[in-house]
Tab-separated table of C-alpha atoms in Angstrom:
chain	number	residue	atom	x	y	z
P	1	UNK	CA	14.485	62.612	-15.252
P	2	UNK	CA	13.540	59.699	-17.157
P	3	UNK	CA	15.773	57.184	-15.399
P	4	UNK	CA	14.130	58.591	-11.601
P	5	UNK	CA	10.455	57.395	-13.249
P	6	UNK	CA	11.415	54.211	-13.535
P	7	UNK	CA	11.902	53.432	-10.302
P	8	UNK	CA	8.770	52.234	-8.265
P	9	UNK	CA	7.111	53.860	-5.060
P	10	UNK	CA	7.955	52.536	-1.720
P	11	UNK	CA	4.164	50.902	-1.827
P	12	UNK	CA	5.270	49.336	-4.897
P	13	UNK	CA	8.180	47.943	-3.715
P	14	UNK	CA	6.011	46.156	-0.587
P	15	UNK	CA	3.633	44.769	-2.985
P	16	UNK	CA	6.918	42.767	-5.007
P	17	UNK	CA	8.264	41.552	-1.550
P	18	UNK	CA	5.616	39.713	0.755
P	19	UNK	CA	8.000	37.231	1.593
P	20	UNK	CA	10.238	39.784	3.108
P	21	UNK	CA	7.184	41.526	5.077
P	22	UNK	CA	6.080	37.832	6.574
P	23	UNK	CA	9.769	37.396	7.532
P	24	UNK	CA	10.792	40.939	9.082
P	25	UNK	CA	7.808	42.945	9.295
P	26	UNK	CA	6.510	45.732	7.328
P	27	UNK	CA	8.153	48.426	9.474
P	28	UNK	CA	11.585	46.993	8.804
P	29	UNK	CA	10.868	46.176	5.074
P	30	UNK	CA	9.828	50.202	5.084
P	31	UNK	CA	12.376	51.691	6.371
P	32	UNK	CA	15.054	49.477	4.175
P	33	UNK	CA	13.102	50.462	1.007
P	34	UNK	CA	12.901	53.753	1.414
P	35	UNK	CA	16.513	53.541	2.353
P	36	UNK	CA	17.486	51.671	-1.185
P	37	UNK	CA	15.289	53.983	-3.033
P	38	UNK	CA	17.811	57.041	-2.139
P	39	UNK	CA	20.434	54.791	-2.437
P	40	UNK	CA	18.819	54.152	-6.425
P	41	UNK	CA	18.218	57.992	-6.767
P	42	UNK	CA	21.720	59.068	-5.657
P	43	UNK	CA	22.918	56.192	-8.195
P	44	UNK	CA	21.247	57.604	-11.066
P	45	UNK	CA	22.208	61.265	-10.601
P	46	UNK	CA	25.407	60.106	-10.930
P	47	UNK	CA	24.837	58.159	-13.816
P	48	UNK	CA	23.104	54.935	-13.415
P	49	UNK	CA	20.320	53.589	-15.254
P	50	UNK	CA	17.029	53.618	-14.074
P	51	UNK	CA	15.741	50.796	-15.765
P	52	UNK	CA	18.734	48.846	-13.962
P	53	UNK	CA	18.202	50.493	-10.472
P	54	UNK	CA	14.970	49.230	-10.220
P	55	UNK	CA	14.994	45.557	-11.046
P	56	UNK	CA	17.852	45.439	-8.319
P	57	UNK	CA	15.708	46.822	-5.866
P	58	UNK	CA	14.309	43.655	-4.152
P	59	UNK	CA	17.323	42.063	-4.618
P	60	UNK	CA	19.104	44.447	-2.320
P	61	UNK	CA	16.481	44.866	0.072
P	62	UNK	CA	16.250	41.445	0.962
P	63	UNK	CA	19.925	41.293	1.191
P	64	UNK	CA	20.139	44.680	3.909
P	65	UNK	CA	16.942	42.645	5.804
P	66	UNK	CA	19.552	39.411	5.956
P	67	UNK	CA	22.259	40.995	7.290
P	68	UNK	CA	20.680	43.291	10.015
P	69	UNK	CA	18.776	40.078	11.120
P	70	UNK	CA	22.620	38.147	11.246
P	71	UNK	CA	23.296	38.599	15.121
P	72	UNK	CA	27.496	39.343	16.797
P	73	UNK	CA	25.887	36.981	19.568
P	74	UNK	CA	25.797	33.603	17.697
P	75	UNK	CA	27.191	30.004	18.838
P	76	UNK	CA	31.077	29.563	17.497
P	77	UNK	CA	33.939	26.921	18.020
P	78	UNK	CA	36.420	27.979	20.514
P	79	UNK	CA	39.486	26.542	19.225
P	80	UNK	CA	41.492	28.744	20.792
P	81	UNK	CA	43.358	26.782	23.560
P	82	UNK	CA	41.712	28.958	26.235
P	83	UNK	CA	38.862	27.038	27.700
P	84	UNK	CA	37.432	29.916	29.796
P	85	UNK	CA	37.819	32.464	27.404
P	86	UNK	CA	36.167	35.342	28.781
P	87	UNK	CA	35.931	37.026	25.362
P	88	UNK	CA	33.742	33.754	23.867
P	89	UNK	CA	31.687	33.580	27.370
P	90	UNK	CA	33.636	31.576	29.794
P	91	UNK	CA	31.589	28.774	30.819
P	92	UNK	CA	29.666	26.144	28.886
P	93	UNK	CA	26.780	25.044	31.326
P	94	UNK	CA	26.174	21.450	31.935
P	95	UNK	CA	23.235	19.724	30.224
P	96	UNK	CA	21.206	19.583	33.659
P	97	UNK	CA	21.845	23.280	33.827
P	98	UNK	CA	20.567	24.267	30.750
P	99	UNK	CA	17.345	22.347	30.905
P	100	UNK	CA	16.724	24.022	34.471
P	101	UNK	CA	17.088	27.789	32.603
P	102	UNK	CA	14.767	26.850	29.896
P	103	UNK	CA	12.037	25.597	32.119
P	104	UNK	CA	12.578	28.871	34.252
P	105	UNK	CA	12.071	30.648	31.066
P	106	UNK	CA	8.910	29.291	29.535
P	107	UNK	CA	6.743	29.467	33.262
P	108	UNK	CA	6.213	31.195	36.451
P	109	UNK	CA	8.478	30.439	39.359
P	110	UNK	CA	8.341	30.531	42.680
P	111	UNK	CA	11.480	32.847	42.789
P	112	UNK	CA	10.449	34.895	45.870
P	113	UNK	CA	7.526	33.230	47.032
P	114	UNK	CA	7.273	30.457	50.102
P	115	UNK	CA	5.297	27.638	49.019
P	116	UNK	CA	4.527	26.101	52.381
P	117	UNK	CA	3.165	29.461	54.095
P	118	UNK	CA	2.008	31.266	51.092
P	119	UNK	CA	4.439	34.446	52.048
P	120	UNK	CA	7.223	36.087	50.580
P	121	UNK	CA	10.515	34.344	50.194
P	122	UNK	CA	14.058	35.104	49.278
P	123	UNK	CA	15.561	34.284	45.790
P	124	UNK	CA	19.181	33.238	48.159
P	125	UNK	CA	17.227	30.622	49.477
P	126	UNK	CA	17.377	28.276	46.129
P	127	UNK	CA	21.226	28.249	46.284
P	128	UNK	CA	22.105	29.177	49.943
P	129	UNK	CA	21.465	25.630	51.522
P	130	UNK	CA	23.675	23.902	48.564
P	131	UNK	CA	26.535	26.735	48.718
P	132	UNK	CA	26.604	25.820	52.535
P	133	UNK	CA	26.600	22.333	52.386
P	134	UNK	CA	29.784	22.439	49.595
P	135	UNK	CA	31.433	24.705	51.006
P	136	UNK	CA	31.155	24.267	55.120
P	137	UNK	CA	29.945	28.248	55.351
P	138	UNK	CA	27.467	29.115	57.808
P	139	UNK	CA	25.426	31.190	55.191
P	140	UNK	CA	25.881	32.726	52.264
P	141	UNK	CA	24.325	35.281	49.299
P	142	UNK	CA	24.689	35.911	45.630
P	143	UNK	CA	25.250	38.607	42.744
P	144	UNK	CA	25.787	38.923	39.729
P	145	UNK	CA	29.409	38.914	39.261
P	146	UNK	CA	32.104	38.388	41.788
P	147	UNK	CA	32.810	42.022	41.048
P	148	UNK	CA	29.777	42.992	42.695
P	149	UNK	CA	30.432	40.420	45.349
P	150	UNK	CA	33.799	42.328	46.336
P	151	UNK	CA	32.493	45.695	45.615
P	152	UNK	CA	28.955	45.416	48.370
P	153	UNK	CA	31.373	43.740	50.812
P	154	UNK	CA	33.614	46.323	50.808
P	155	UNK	CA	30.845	49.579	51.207
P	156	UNK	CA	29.038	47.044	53.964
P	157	UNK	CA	32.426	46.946	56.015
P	158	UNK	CA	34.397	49.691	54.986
P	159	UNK	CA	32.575	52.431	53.774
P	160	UNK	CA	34.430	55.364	55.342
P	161	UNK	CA	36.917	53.317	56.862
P	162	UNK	CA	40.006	51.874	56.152
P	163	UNK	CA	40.472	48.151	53.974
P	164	UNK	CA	44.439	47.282	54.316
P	165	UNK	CA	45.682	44.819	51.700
P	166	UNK	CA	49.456	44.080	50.368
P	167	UNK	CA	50.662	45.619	47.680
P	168	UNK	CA	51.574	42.361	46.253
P	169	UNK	CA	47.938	41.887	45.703
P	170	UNK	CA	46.569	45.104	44.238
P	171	UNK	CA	45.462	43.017	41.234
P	172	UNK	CA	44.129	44.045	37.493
P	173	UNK	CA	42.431	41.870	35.353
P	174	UNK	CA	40.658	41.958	32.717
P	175	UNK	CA	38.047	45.148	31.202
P	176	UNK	CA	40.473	47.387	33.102
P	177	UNK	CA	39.008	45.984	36.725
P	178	UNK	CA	41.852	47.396	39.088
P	179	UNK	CA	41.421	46.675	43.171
P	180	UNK	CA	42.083	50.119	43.942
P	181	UNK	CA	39.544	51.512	41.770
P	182	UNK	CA	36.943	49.201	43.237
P	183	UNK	CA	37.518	49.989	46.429
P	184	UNK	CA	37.183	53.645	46.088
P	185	UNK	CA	33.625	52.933	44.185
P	186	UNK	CA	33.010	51.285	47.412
P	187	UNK	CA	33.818	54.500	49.683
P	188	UNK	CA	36.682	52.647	51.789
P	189	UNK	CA	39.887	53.868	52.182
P	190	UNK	CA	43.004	51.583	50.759
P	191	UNK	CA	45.767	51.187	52.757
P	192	UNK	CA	48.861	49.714	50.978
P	193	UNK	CA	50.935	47.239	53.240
P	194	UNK	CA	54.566	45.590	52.534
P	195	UNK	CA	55.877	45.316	49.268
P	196	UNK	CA	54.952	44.512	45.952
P	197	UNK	CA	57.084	41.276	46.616
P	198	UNK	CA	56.913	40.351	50.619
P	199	UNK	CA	54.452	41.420	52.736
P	200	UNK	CA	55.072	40.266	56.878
P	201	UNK	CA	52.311	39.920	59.573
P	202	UNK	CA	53.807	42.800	61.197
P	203	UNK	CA	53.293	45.086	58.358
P	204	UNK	CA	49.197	44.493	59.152
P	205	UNK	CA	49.454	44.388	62.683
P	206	UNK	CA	50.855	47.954	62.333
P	207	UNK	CA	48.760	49.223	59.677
P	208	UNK	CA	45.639	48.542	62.471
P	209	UNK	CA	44.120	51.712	63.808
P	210	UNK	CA	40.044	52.377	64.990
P	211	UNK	CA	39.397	53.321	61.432
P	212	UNK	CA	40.343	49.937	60.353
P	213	UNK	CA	36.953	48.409	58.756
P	214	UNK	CA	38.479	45.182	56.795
P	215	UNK	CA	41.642	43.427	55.986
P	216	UNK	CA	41.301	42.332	52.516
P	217	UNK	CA	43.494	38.911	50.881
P	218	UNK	CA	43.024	38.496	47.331
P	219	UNK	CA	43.807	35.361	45.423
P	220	UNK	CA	46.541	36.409	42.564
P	221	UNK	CA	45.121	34.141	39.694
P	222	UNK	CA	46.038	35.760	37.152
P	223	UNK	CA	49.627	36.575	37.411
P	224	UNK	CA	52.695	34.959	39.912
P	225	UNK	CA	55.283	36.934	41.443
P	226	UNK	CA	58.312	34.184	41.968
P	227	UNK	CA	61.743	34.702	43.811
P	228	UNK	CA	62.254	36.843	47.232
P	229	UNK	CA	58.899	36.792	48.170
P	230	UNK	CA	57.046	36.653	51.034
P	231	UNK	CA	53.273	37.052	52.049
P	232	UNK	CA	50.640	36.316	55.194
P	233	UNK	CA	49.102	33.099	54.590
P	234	UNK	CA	44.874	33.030	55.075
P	235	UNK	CA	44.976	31.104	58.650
P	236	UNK	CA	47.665	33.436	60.076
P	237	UNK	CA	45.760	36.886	58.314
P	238	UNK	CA	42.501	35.394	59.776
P	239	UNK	CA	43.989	35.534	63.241
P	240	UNK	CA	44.909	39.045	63.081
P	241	UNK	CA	42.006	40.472	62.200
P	242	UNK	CA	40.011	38.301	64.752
P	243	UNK	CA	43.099	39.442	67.583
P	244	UNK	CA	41.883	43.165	66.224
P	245	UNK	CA	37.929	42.330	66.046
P	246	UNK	CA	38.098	43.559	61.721
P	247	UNK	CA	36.275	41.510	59.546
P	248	UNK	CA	39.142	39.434	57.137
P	249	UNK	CA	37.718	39.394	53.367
P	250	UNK	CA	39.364	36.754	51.259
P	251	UNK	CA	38.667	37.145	47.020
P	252	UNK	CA	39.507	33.922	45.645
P	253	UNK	CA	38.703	35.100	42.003
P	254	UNK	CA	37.623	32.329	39.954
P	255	UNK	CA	36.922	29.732	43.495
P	256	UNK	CA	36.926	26.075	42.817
P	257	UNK	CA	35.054	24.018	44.931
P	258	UNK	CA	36.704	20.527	44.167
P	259	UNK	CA	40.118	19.705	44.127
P	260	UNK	CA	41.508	20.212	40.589
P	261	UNK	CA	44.538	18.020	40.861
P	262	UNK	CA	42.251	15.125	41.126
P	263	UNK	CA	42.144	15.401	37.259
P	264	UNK	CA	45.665	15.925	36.742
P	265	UNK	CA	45.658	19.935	36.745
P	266	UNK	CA	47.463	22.533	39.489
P	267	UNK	CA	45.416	22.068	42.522
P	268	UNK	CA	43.695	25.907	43.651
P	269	UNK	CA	42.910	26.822	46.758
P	270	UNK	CA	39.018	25.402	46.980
P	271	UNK	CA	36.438	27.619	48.911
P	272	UNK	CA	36.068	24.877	51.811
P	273	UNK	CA	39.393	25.330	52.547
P	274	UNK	CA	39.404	29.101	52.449
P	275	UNK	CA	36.258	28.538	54.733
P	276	UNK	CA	38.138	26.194	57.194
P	277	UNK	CA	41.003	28.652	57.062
P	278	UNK	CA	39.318	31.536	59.067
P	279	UNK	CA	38.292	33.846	56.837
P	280	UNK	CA	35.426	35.928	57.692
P	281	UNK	CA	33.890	35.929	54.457
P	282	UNK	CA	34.773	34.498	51.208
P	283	UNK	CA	33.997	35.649	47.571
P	284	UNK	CA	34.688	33.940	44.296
P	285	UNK	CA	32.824	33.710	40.549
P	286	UNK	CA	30.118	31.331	39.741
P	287	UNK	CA	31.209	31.140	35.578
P	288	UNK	CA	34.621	30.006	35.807
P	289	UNK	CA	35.940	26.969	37.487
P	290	UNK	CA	32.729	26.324	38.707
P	291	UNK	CA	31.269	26.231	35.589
P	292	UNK	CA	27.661	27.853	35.497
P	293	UNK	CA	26.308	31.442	34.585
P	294	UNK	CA	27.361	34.594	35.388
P	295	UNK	CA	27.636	35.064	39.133
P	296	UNK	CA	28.944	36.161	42.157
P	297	UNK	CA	29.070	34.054	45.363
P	298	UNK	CA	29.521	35.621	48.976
P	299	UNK	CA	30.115	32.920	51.818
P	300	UNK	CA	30.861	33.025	55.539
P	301	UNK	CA	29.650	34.311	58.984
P	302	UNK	CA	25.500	34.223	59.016
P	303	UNK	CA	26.008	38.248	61.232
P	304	UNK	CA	27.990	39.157	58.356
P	305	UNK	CA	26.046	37.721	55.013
P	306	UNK	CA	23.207	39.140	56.680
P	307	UNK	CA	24.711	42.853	56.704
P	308	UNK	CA	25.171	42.127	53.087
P	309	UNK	CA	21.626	41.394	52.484
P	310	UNK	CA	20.476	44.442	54.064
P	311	UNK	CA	22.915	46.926	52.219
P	312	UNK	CA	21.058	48.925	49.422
P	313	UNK	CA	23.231	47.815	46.917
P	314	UNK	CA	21.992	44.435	47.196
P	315	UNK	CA	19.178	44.725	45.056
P	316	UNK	CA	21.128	46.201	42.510
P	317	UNK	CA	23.345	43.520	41.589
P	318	UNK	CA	20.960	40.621	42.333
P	319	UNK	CA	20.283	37.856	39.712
P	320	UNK	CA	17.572	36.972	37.562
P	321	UNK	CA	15.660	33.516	37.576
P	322	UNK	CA	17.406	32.159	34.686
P	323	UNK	CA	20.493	32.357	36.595
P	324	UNK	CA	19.684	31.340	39.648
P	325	UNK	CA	17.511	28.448	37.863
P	326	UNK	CA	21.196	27.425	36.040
P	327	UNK	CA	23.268	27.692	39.227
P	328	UNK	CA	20.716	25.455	41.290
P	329	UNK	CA	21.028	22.566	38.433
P	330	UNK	CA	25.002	23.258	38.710
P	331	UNK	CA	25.495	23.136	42.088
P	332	UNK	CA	23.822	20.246	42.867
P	333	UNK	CA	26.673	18.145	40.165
P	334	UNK	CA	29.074	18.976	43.145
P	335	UNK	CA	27.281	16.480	44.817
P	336	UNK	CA	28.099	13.835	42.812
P	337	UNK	CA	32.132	14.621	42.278
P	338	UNK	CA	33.050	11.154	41.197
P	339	UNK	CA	31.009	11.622	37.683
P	340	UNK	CA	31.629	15.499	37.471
P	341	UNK	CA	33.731	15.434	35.017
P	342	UNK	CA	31.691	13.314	32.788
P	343	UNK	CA	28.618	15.870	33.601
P	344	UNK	CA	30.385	19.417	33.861
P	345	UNK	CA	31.456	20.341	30.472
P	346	UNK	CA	34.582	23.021	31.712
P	347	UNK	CA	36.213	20.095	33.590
P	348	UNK	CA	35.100	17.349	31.011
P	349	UNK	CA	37.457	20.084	28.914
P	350	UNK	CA	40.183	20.469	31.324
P	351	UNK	CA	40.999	16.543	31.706
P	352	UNK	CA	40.557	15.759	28.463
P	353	UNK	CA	43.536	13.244	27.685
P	354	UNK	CA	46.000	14.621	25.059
P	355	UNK	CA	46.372	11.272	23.684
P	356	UNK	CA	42.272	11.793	23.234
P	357	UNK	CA	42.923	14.991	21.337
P	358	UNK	CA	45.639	13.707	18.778
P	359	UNK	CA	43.658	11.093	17.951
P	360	UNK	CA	40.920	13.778	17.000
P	361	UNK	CA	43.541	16.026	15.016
P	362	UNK	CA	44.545	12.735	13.030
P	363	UNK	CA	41.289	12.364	11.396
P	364	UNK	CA	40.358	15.655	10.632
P	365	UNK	CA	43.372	17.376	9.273
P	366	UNK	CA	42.870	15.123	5.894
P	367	UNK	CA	39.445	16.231	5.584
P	368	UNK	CA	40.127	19.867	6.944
P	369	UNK	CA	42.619	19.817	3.854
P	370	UNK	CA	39.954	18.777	1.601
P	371	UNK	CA	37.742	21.641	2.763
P	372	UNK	CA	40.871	23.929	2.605
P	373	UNK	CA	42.134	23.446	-0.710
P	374	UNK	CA	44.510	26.507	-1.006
P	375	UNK	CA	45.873	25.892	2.485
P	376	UNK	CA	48.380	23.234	4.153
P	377	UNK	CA	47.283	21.602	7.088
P	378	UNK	CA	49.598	20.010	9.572
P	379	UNK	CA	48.972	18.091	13.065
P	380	UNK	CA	50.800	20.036	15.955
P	381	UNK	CA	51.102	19.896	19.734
P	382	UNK	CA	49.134	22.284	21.502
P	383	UNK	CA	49.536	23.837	24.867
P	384	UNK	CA	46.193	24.637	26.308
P	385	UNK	CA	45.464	27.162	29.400
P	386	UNK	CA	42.265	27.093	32.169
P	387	UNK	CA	42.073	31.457	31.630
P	388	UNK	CA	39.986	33.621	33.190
P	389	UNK	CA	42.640	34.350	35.506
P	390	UNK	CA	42.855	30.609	36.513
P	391	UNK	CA	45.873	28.931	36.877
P	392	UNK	CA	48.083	31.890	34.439
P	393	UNK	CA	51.489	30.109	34.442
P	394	UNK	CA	50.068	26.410	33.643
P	395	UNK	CA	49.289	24.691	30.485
P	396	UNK	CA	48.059	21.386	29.837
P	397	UNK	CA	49.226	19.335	26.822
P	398	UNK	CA	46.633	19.701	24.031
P	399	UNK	CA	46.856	18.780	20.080
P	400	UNK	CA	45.150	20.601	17.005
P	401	UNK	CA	46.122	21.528	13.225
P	402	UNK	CA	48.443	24.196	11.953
P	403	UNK	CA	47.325	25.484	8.989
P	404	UNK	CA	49.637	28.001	6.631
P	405	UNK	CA	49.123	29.421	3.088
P	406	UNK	CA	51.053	30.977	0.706
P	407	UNK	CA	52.142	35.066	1.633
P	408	UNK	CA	53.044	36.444	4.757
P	409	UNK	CA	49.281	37.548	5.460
P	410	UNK	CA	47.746	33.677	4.793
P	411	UNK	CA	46.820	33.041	8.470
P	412	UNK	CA	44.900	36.629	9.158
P	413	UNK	CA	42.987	35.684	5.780
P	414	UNK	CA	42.440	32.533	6.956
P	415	UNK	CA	41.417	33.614	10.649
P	416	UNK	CA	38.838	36.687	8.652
P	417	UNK	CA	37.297	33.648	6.930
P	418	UNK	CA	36.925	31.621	9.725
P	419	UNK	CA	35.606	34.649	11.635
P	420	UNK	CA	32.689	35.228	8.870
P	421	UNK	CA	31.452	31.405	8.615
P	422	UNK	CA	27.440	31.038	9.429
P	423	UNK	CA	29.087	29.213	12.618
P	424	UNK	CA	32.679	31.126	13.303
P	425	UNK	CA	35.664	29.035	14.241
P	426	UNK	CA	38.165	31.004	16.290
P	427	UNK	CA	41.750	30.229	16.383
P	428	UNK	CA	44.842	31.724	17.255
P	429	UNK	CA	48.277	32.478	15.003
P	430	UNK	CA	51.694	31.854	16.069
P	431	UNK	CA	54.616	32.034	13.617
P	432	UNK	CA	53.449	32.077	10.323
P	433	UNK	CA	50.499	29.513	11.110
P	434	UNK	CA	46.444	29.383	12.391
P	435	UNK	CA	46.247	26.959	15.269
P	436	UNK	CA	43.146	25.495	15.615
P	437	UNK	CA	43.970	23.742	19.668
P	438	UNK	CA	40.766	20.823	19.274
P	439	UNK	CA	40.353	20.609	22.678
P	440	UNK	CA	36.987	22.164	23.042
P	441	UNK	CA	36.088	20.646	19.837
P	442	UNK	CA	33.337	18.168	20.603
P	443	UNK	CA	31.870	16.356	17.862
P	444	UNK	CA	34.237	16.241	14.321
P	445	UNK	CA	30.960	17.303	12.323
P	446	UNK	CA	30.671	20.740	14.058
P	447	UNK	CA	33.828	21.399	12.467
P	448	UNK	CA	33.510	20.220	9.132
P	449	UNK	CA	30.479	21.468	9.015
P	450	UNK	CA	31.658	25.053	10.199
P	451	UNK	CA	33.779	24.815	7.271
P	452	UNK	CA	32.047	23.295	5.073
């Protein structure tokens, strides 16, 4: 009984920490007392001293406060060789883009409001006129995700009718997003055509009926099907549905509006060409190749987009001010494509010059070994991918350190490490070694300093 007197009251335990009440508040500083204090009780039943219980007491509450306040969602180096890694947030956004998002933070905004009549406006109309003007469209909308973006044109044009797509292009990506499921969320009815490998214009021609709402062509970015294959291309898909008066969707997944072999990489089909192709409307994501926030873009026939807009869903999966504040400042780079890579930080990525890179991995693997005493650290050639979907089957030549220790499990206690620095560094391992692949890396200091 003795040892339980020696511990204080919860009041008493406020009046030693102040510090911790300024810092966290004295609801949190409660609740993790009180909690400590039958930690302390159970301790001494079994045992403990009292006397010892108690002067550890602020100790360990200020420790519990630290580590509930440490949040998952914290800046880290992607060093992983995947420079939209949708696991470490895909994009970074351009300078110009986060300056607009902060400002739309911090004041009102005209988000929905017509400054030259004094009436209501529409939150489209900050990013229609620039999607247009990039991409050729006659109007366009935006939501949150190009998820969303398939999903509301789907139930606009084929609720309760049929959407015919190949088989070849019944795609799955990533957070178990499967095509078919999506369209039955939608409320239209899939109809397979062709094969999973060739797919003929006759097989949609005959797959045509009066319940036929859509024909649906989606972009396979994130997986190739090579060898005896066959499949519609957009002009020639766009024709039949126009011949049959159905509205032709095409998903381009991650959409690039530029020309990506201007910078050395696998050119993707951009959405002005997909636009100047036929199709009647044209979706694609607004965080990938494009490089901004979190979005969903719909472009193509003003009848159509406007259908869209009226659609319940709509307001549902619409976007915040934040967003549409970063997407405004990112869209308007496009207009200057001869400095875009010097100003959009996923492309500035993507051409990065190996020879750029190696020079990087040259002067810090001597003073990554410095930091890593117990470890050996090696430069290696890298092979880096776009991900996200984008360009699956290409890599671009990348450099970065290969560091190994002694015992089979050196690289996963390594990676742990890595994983529980103040600023995380995130690798990958591949036989027997942790590959650090620098080419996100900007400045050397971030990682020394990560490991330091």
């Amino acid at each position: 009984m003795s040892g339980f007197r020696a511990l204080p009251s919860v009041d008493q335990v406020l009046l030693a920490v102040p510090s911790l009440i300024d810092a966290h508040g004295r609801q949190a500083v409660t609740r993790t007392a009180r909690l400590r204090l039958d930690a302390a009780r159970a301790a001494i039943r079994d045992g403990a001293d009292g006397a010892a219980e108690a002067a550890r007491l602020p100790h360990l509450v200020a420790a519990d406060l630290a580590a509930a306040a440490v949040t998952q969602l914290r800046p880290i180096l992607n060093l992983t060789g995947t420079v939209l890694h949708t696991n470490l947030g895909r994009a970074i956004l351009a300078d110009e883009a986060i300056a607009a998002a902060s400002a739309a933070m911090v004041a009102p905004l005209a988000l929905e409001f017509d400054l030259q009549t004094g009436g209501r406006g529409q939150r489209d109309d900050h990013l229609r006129g620039l999607l247009c003007e990039l991409t050729g469209a006659e109007d366009a909308t935006i939501v949150n995700n190009n998820a969303a973006a398939v999903l509301i044109a789907l139930n606009t044009f084929g609720q309760d009718r049929d959407s015919i797509v190949s088989r070849g292009e019944l795609i799955e990506i990533g957070g178990a997003f499967r095509m078919p499921d999506i369209m039955a969320r939608a409320g239209t009815r899939l109809v397979e055509v062709g094969t999973t490998n060739r797919t003929h214009p006759r097989d949609y021609r005959d797959a045509i009926t009066d319940r036929t709402g859509l024909i649906l062509k989606v972009h396979t970015s994130n997986y190739r099907i090579e060898g005896f294959t066959a499949e519609v291309a957009a002009p020639d898909l766009a024709a039949i549905a126009r011949d049959a008066g159905v509205v032709m969707l095409n998903d381009l997944g991650a959409g690039s509006l530029v020309d990506l072999s201007h910078w050395g990489l696998r050119r993707e089909p951009t959405v002005a060409e997909a636009v100047a192709e036929g199709a009647d409307l044209i979706t694609f994501s607004g965080d990938k190749l494009l490089g901004g926030p979190q979005a969903g873009f719909i472009v193509g026939r003003r009848d159509l987009i406007a259908q869209i807009n009226k659609n319940p869903m709509k307001r549902a999966v619409r976007l915040d001010k934040i967003r549409i504040a970063a997407l405004q400042a990112t869209l308007r780079l496009y207009r200057d494509p001869d400095r875009l890579d010097q100003r959009l930080p996923v492309l500035r990525m993507l051409s990065r010059p190996q020879a750029d890179i190696a020079a990087q991995a040259a002067r810090l693997a001597p003073q990554v070994a410095a930091l890593l005493p117990d470890y050996r650290v090696a430069l290696t050639d890298c092979a880096s991918q776009i991900g996200s979907g984008s360009l699956p089957t290409d890599t671009i030549p990348s450099a970065g350190l290969r560091i190994t220790g002694v015992g089979g499990d050196a690289p996963d206690r390594l990676a742990a490490w890595l994983r529980a620095r103040p600023r995380p560094v995130i690798g990958h391992i591949r036989d027997g070694g942790l590959i650090l692949d620098l080419r996100c890396l900007g400045d050397d200091r971030d990682l020394l300093d990560a490991l330091s």
